[in-house]
C-alpha positions as MATLAB code, in Angstrom:
seq = 'RALKLLAAFTVVSAAGAPFAAAQAPKPGPEHARLGYFVGKWTSEGEIKPGPMGPGGKMKSTDTCEWFEGGFSVICRSEGKMPTGPAKSIGILGYNTEEKVYTYYGVDNSSMTMSTVPKGHVQGKTWTYTDESTMGGQKVKSRVTIKELSPTAYTFKMEMQGPDGKWMPMMESKQTK';
ca = [
      79.727   96.901   20.256;
      77.824   98.555   23.119;
      74.588   97.973   21.198;
      75.349   94.221   20.894;
      76.095   94.028   24.609;
      72.852   95.862   25.416;
      70.911   93.544   23.074;
      72.481   90.446   24.674;
      71.667   91.784   28.158;
      68.064   92.419   27.098;
      67.724   88.842   25.773;
      69.185   87.365   28.970;
      66.993   89.591   31.151;
      63.877   88.676   29.176;
      64.746   84.981   29.361;
      65.123   85.291   33.121;
      61.779   87.049   33.522;
      59.664   83.857   33.574;
      61.824   82.522   36.409;
      61.323   85.665   38.450;
      57.576   85.574   37.842;
      57.252   81.871   38.707;
      55.835   81.114   42.127;
      58.100   79.671   44.770;
      57.585   75.935   45.365;
      55.309   74.959   48.213;
      55.836   72.067   50.643;
      53.998   68.888   49.684;
      52.303   66.240   51.843;
      55.647   64.463   52.385;
      57.061   67.643   53.906;
      53.954   68.091   56.047;
      54.471   64.537   57.374;
      57.685   65.767   59.043;
      55.447   67.875   61.311;
      55.074   64.814   63.553;
      58.511   65.625   65.003;
      57.811   69.315   65.776;
      57.760   70.039   69.499;
      59.803   69.486   72.645;
      60.727   65.842   73.233;
      62.333   64.114   76.207;
      64.380   61.054   75.378;
      65.556   58.219   77.619;
      67.345   55.125   76.468;
      70.415   52.966   76.339;
      73.491   52.872   74.145;
      75.067   49.458   73.642;
      78.861   49.155   74.006;
      80.516   49.294   70.591;
      81.851   51.685   67.975;
      79.844   54.552   69.482;
      81.735   54.172   72.773;
      80.954   52.582   76.111;
      77.419   51.490   76.710;
      75.116   53.028   79.252;
      72.070   55.153   79.851;
      71.360   58.275   77.835;
      68.950   61.146   78.372;
      68.243   64.200   76.239;
      65.828   66.973   75.399;
      65.129   67.721   71.731;
      63.457   70.901   70.550;
      62.251   70.568   66.951;
      60.710   73.338   64.863;
      59.889   74.099   61.259;
      62.621   75.832   59.300;
      61.423   78.846   57.317;
      59.485   77.741   54.240;
      58.102   74.524   55.759;
      60.357   72.090   53.879;
      62.543   70.974   56.812;
      62.427   70.460   60.564;
      65.432   71.549   62.648;
      66.066   69.704   65.930;
      68.449   70.910   68.629;
      69.344   68.359   71.260;
      71.051   68.557   74.640;
      71.659   65.698   76.989;
      73.907   63.233   78.773;
      75.491   60.226   77.120;
      77.729   57.560   78.674;
      80.681   59.600   77.357;
      79.477   62.886   78.911;
      77.453   65.946   77.868;
      76.057   65.881   74.341;
      74.744   68.544   71.992;
      73.562   68.100   68.423;
      71.667   69.682   65.572;
      69.682   67.586   63.117;
      67.805   68.513   59.964;
      64.929   66.350   58.759;
      63.874   66.879   55.172;
      62.362   65.284   52.095;
      64.148   64.961   48.753;
      61.445   65.284   46.073;
      63.828   64.154   43.296;
      64.712   60.846   44.989;
      61.410   60.540   46.869;
      63.178   59.834   50.173;
      63.343   61.440   53.594;
      66.791   62.726   54.576;
      68.669   63.441   57.775;
      71.689   65.704   58.218;
      73.315   65.973   61.619;
      76.293   67.206   63.576;
      77.150   66.817   67.232;
      79.889   67.601   69.710;
      81.485   64.136   69.551;
      84.240   62.907   67.280;
      81.675   61.017   65.182;
      80.804   62.933   62.009;
      78.369   61.988   59.291;
      80.051   61.590   55.936;
      76.824   60.530   54.247;
      73.144   61.424   54.371;
      70.871   58.688   55.746;
      67.808   58.208   53.561;
      64.454   56.872   54.625;
      60.846   56.050   53.965;
      57.744   56.087   56.089;
      55.131   53.365   55.942;
      52.150   53.871   58.192;
      53.645   54.893   61.529;
      57.120   53.413   60.951;
      60.041   55.461   59.637;
      63.097   53.532   58.401;
      66.378   55.239   57.503;
      69.395   53.404   56.083;
      72.963   54.493   55.527;
      76.334   53.181   54.474;
      79.404   54.976   55.786;
      82.994   54.341   56.816;
      83.937   53.759   60.446;
      87.465   52.802   61.467;
      88.371   52.246   57.815;
      85.537   49.731   57.353;
      82.300   50.113   55.364;
      79.407   49.987   57.808;
      75.680   49.771   57.118;
      73.308   51.253   59.657;
      69.560   51.383   60.057;
      67.322   53.577   62.215;
      63.726   52.587   62.894;
      61.320   55.085   64.434;
      57.877   53.843   65.473;
      55.167   56.369   66.283;
      53.321   55.091   69.351;
      51.009   58.114   69.634;
      51.091   61.826   68.721;
      53.260   62.340   71.833;
      55.506   59.244   71.925;
      57.793   57.232   69.667;
      60.563   54.670   69.911;
      63.973   54.971   68.250;
      66.241   52.031   67.427;
      69.642   52.268   65.741;
      71.324   49.121   64.428;
      74.542   48.296   62.583;
      75.036   45.373   60.270;
      77.826   43.050   61.344;
      80.236   41.217   59.014;
      77.906   38.200   59.245;
      75.012   40.270   57.812;
      73.081   40.290   61.094;
      71.764   43.557   62.534;
      73.103   44.455   66.008;
      71.348   47.015   68.227;
      73.484   50.095   68.957;
      70.968   52.380   70.654;
      67.368   52.188   71.784;
      65.280   54.976   73.288;
      61.790   56.274   73.847;
      60.803   59.883   73.188;
      57.835   61.668   74.744;
      56.451   65.200   74.584;
];
């Protein structure tokens, strides 16, 4: 019995050997494209009154850096929103299976992400879309980021109304 167990262990260990010897994956050009966001950014903009709370001016500082391995960019944000002080952490990545960019985020407000927005980049325009639930209703949202230069971009978040029209929720400009 011990011999059978030893033989089975040897087979499993040998089968696992190619995996141990295989090289770790390396980031591709899509991952490298996320490097645009690395750095310290200052953001100023406006939030429209709506599901995100009262409208008003917003200001923040985002510090974005590569996460170990070079597959993702981690952004930490601190600022002031119409509702008060704001802090958040966001993770930008690329899903090679689905061939889409992804965004995961949490902040210190009551709004939590129950889904992962997915996006594409075409030229200097990034577009992320999402469908989530807000107040018991299915809501579609869209974020458009336009690179103006290596040190500036605009950010626009919209939600689709019941009539199918897109309504602006937030607009800002980031500079570094």
